[in-house]
C-alpha atoms as a printed R data frame, in Angstrom:
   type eleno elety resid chain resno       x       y       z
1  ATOM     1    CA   UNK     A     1  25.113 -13.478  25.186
2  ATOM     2    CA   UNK     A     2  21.533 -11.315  25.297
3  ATOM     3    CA   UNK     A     3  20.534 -12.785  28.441
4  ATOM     4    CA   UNK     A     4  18.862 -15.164  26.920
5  ATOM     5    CA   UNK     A     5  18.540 -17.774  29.760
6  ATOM     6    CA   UNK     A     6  15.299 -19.428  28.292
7  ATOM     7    CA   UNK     A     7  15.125 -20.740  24.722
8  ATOM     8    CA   UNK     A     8  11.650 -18.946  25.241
9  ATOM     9    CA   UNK     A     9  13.220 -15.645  24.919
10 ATOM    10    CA   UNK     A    10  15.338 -16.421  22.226
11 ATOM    11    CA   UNK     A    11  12.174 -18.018  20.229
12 ATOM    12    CA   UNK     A    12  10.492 -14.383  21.102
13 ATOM    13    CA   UNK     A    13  13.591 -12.525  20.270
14 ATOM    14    CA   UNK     A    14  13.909 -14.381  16.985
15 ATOM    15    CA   UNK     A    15   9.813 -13.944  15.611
16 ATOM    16    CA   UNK     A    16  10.689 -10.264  16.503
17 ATOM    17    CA   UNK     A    17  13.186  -9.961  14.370
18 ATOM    18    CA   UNK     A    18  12.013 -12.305  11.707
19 ATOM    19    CA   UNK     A    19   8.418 -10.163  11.901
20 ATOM    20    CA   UNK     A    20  10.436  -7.041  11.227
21 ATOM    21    CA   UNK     A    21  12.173  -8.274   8.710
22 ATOM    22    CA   UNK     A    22   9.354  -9.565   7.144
23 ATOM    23    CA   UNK     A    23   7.392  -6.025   6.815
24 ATOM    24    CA   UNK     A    24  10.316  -4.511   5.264
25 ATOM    25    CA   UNK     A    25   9.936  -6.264   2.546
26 ATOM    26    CA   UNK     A    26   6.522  -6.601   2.103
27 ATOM    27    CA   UNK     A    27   6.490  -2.866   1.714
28 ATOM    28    CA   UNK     A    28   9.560  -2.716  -0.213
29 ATOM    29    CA   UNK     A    29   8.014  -4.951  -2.996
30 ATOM    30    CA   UNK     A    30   4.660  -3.227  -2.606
31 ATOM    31    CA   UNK     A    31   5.458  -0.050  -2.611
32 ATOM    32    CA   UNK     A    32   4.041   1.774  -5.780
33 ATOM    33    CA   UNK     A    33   1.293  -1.585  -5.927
34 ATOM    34    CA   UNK     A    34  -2.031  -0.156  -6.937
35 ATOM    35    CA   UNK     A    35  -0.804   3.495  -8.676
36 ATOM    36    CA   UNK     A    36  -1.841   2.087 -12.318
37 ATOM    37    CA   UNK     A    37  -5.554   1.804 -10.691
38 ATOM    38    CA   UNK     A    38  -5.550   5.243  -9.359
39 ATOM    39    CA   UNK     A    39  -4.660   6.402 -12.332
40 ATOM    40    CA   UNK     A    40  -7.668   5.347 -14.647
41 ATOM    41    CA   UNK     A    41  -9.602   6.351 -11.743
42 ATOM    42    CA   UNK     A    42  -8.804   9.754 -12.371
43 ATOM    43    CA   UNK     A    43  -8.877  10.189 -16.019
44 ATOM    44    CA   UNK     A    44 -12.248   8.631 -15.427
45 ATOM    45    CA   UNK     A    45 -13.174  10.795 -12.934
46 ATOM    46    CA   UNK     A    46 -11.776  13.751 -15.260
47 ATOM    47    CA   UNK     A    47 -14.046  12.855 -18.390
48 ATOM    48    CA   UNK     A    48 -17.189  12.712 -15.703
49 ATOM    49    CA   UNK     A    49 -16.584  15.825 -14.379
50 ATOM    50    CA   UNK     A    50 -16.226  17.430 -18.498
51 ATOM    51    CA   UNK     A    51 -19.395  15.591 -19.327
52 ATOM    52    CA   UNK     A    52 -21.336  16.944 -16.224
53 ATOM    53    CA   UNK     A    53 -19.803  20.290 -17.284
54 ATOM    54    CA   UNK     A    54 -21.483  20.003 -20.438
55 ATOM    55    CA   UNK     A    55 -24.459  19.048 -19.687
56 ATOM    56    CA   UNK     A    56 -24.847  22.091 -17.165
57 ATOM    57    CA   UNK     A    57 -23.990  24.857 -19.982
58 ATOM    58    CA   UNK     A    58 -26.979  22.957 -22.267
59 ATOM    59    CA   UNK     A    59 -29.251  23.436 -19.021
């Protein structure tokens, strides 16, 4: 069929494919994982940088 002589190969040729498969949907389903964080990461970096501002114009 594939050459595949040796059930060796085939095992090979099969975790290949079942590897690849594998990491497509690992990304798929993690895709947009973590965004909520990054986004109270900035609006806490945002009200650090307006407090540092203010304390700059009282100095």
């Amino acid at each position: 069929m594939f050459g595949l002589q040796d059930i060796n190969i085939f095992i090979v040729l099969s975790l290949c494919i079942a590897c690849s498969i594998f990491c497509v949907v690992y990304g798929y389903r993690n895709w947009n994982k973590g965004q909520e964080k990054e986004k109270d990461e900035m609006t806490e970096e945002l009200l650090w940088e307006q407090t540092e501002d203010k304390i700059n114009n009282v100095l």
